[in-house]
PDB file of C-alpha atoms in Angstrom:
ATOM      1  CA  MET A   1      -9.456  35.636  58.604  1.00 55.00           C
ATOM      2  CA  ILE A   2     -11.300  33.686  55.916  1.00 61.00           C
ATOM      3  CA  LYS A   3     -10.262  36.335  53.446  1.00 66.00           C
ATOM      4  CA  LYS A   4      -6.588  35.727  54.335  1.00 68.00           C
ATOM      5  CA  ASN A   5      -6.943  32.003  53.617  1.00 68.00           C
ATOM      6  CA  PHE A   6      -8.482  32.684  50.233  1.00 73.00           C
ATOM      7  CA  ASP A   7      -5.816  35.292  49.541  1.00 80.00           C
ATOM      8  CA  PHE A   8      -3.234  32.532  49.813  1.00 74.00           C
ATOM      9  CA  VAL A   9      -5.189  30.346  47.382  1.00 74.00           C
ATOM     10  CA  TYR A  10      -5.596  33.203  44.887  1.00 78.00           C
ATOM     11  CA  ARG A  11      -1.946  34.107  45.093  1.00 82.00           C
ATOM     12  CA  TYR A  12      -0.554  30.544  44.682  1.00 84.00           C
ATOM     13  CA  TRP A  13      -3.290  28.856  42.659  1.00 87.00           C
ATOM     14  CA  ILE A  14      -0.889  27.717  39.898  1.00 91.00           C
ATOM     15  CA  THR A  15       1.471  26.161  42.422  1.00 92.00           C
ATOM     16  CA  LEU A  16      -1.407  24.381  44.161  1.00 90.00           C
ATOM     17  CA  MET A  17      -2.748  23.055  40.850  1.00 94.00           C
ATOM     18  CA  LEU A  18       0.702  21.762  39.831  1.00 95.00           C
ATOM     19  CA  ALA A  19       1.154  20.112  43.236  1.00 95.00           C
ATOM     20  CA  ALA A  20      -2.261  18.448  42.888  1.00 94.00           C
ATOM     21  CA  ILE A  21      -1.378  17.196  39.396  1.00 96.00           C
ATOM     22  CA  LEU A  22       1.945  15.887  40.707  1.00 95.00           C
ATOM     23  CA  LEU A  23       0.208  13.977  43.503  1.00 94.00           C
ATOM     24  CA  ILE A  24      -2.317  12.516  41.056  1.00 94.00           C
ATOM     25  CA  LEU A  25       0.456  11.368  38.710  1.00 92.00           C
ATOM     26  CA  ILE A  26       2.455   9.819  41.553  1.00 89.00           C
ATOM     27  CA  ARG A  27      -0.651   7.967  42.747  1.00 89.00           C
ATOM     28  CA  GLN A  28      -1.416   6.781  39.209  1.00 89.00           C
ATOM     29  CA  ASN A  29       2.098   5.503  38.506  1.00 85.00           C
ATOM     30  CA  PHE A  30       3.089   3.925  41.780  1.00 83.00           C
ATOM     31  CA  LEU A  31      -0.169   2.776  43.362  1.00 84.00           C
ATOM     32  CA  ILE A  32      -2.454   1.962  40.445  1.00 82.00           C
ATOM     33  CA  ASN A  33       0.015   0.967  37.687  1.00 83.00           C
ATOM     34  CA  GLN A  34       2.565  -0.573  40.083  1.00 82.00           C
ATOM     35  CA  PHE A  35       5.336   1.113  38.142  1.00 83.00           C
ATOM     36  CA  PRO A  36       8.593  -0.687  38.936  1.00 82.00           C
ATOM     37  CA  SER A  37       7.245  -4.226  39.182  1.00 83.00           C
ATOM     38  CA  SER A  38       5.080  -4.035  36.053  1.00 84.00           C
ATOM     39  CA  LEU A  39       8.057  -2.791  34.069  1.00 86.00           C
ATOM     40  CA  LEU A  40      10.188  -5.707  35.234  1.00 88.00           C
ATOM     41  CA  GLU A  41       7.437  -8.201  34.386  1.00 89.00           C
ATOM     42  CA  LYS A  42       7.097  -6.801  30.875  1.00 90.00           C
ATOM     43  CA  GLN A  43      10.873  -6.902  30.376  1.00 92.00           C
ATOM     44  CA  ALA A  44      10.939 -10.553  31.493  1.00 93.00           C
ATOM     45  CA  MET A  45       8.154 -11.336  29.006  1.00 95.00           C
ATOM     46  CA  ILE A  46      10.065  -9.613  26.210  1.00 96.00           C
ATOM     47  CA  ASP A  47      13.238 -11.561  27.049  1.00 95.00           C
ATOM     48  CA  LYS A  48      11.287 -14.830  27.027  1.00 96.00           C
ATOM     49  CA  ASN A  49       9.741 -14.010  23.634  1.00 97.00           C
ATOM     50  CA  GLU A  50      13.154 -13.119  22.194  1.00 97.00           C
ATOM     51  CA  LYS A  51      14.547 -16.490  23.285  1.00 96.00           C
ATOM     52  CA  ILE A  52      11.570 -18.269  21.722  1.00 97.00           C
ATOM     53  CA  ASN A  53      12.067 -16.288  18.486  1.00 97.00           C
ATOM     54  CA  GLN A  54      15.764 -17.209  18.357  1.00 96.00           C
ATOM     55  CA  LEU A  55      14.912 -20.878  18.860  1.00 96.00           C
ATOM     56  CA  LEU A  56      12.311 -20.716  16.084  1.00 96.00           C
ATOM     57  CA  LYS A  57      14.816 -19.052  13.744  1.00 96.00           C
ATOM     58  CA  GLN A  58      17.308 -21.841  14.397  1.00 95.00           C
ATOM     59  CA  GLN A  59      14.645 -24.473  13.760  1.00 95.00           C
ATOM     60  CA  ASN A  60      13.633 -22.711  10.532  1.00 95.00           C
ATOM     61  CA  THR A  61      17.251 -22.643   9.372  1.00 93.00           C
ATOM     62  CA  ILE A  62      17.568 -26.372  10.056  1.00 93.00           C
ATOM     63  CA  LYS A  63      14.336 -27.102   8.166  1.00 93.00           C
ATOM     64  CA  ILE A  64      15.468 -24.997   5.200  1.00 91.00           C
ATOM     65  CA  LEU A  65      18.772 -26.882   5.036  1.00 89.00           C
ATOM     66  CA  GLU A  66      16.952 -30.219   5.239  1.00 88.00           C
ATOM     67  CA  LEU A  67      14.618 -29.189   2.401  1.00 87.00           C
ATOM     68  CA  GLN A  68      17.521 -28.008   0.265  1.00 85.00           C
ATOM     69  CA  ALA A  69      19.346 -31.307   0.811  1.00 84.00           C
ATOM     70  CA  LYS A  70      16.235 -33.298  -0.049  1.00 84.00           C
ATOM     71  CA  ASN A  71      15.616 -31.168  -3.145  1.00 83.00           C
ATOM     72  CA  ALA A  72      19.221 -31.661  -4.247  1.00 81.00           C
ATOM     73  CA  VAL A  73      18.820 -35.440  -4.028  1.00 80.00           C
ATOM     74  CA  ASP A  74      15.473 -35.258  -5.804  1.00 82.00           C
ATOM     75  CA  MET A  75      16.980 -33.087  -8.537  1.00 83.00           C
ATOM     76  CA  GLU A  76      19.800 -35.589  -9.068  1.00 83.00           C
ATOM     77  CA  ILE A  77      17.252 -38.377  -9.446  1.00 83.00           C
ATOM     78  CA  LEU A  78      15.188 -36.272 -11.827  1.00 82.00           C
ATOM     79  CA  GLU A  79      18.255 -35.355 -13.874  1.00 83.00           C
ATOM     80  CA  SER A  80      19.375 -38.951 -14.185  1.00 83.00           C
ATOM     81  CA  GLN A  81      15.887 -40.007 -15.262  1.00 84.00           C
ATOM     82  CA  ALA A  82      15.777 -37.218 -17.857  1.00 82.00           C
ATOM     83  CA  ARG A  83      19.159 -38.272 -19.241  1.00 80.00           C
ATOM     84  CA  TYR A  84      18.349 -41.987 -19.326  1.00 80.00           C
ATOM     85  CA  ARG A  85      14.739 -41.945 -20.523  1.00 84.00           C
ATOM     86  CA  PHE A  86      14.651 -38.913 -22.787  1.00 82.00           C
ATOM     87  CA  GLY A  87      18.289 -38.454 -23.753  1.00 79.00           C
ATOM     88  CA  LEU A  88      18.384 -34.863 -22.541  1.00 82.00           C
ATOM     89  CA  ILE A  89      21.612 -32.973 -21.921  1.00 83.00           C
ATOM     90  CA  LYS A  90      22.540 -29.699 -20.250  1.00 82.00           C
ATOM     91  CA  PRO A  91      23.072 -26.643 -22.479  1.00 85.00           C
ATOM     92  CA  SER A  92      26.826 -26.535 -21.830  1.00 87.00           C
ATOM     93  CA  GLU A  93      27.395 -30.236 -22.525  1.00 82.00           C
ATOM     94  CA  ARG A  94      28.300 -31.991 -25.766  1.00 84.00           C
ATOM     95  CA  TYR A  95      26.650 -35.195 -26.772  1.00 78.00           C
ATOM     96  CA  TYR A  96      28.620 -37.922 -28.501  1.00 80.00           C
ATOM     97  CA  GLN A  97      26.870 -41.033 -29.716  1.00 79.00           C
ATOM     98  CA  ILE A  98      28.953 -44.064 -30.438  1.00 83.00           C
ATOM     99  CA  THR A  99      27.356 -46.722 -32.524  1.00 86.00           C
ATOM    100  CA  LYS A 100      28.613 -50.175 -33.290  1.00 84.00           C
ATOM    101  CA  LEU A 101      29.080 -51.132 -36.867  1.00 79.00           C
ATOM    102  CA  PRO A 102      27.260 -54.276 -37.943  1.00 72.00           C
TER     103      PRO A 102
END
């Protein structure tokens, strides 16, 4: 009788091993790793991070535009100072000097 039981094991050993592996994987995924809920938590975290990234991109765009506007004003001031103090002109401009006769 014992020999019959072991005959079954010898005959279907691959099937028994695959069934054992399947049970171990099911236990690992559903009981230990808490498969569905952990996946939903990670997806919620990813969505939250994407919203934060979009907000930061918008803030960066606003800051870049503010800096460009400030630089444009600063460049106008610098250009006017260069024209007034040093008499500089742009390469495409022509300079005419009108003097009064004594």
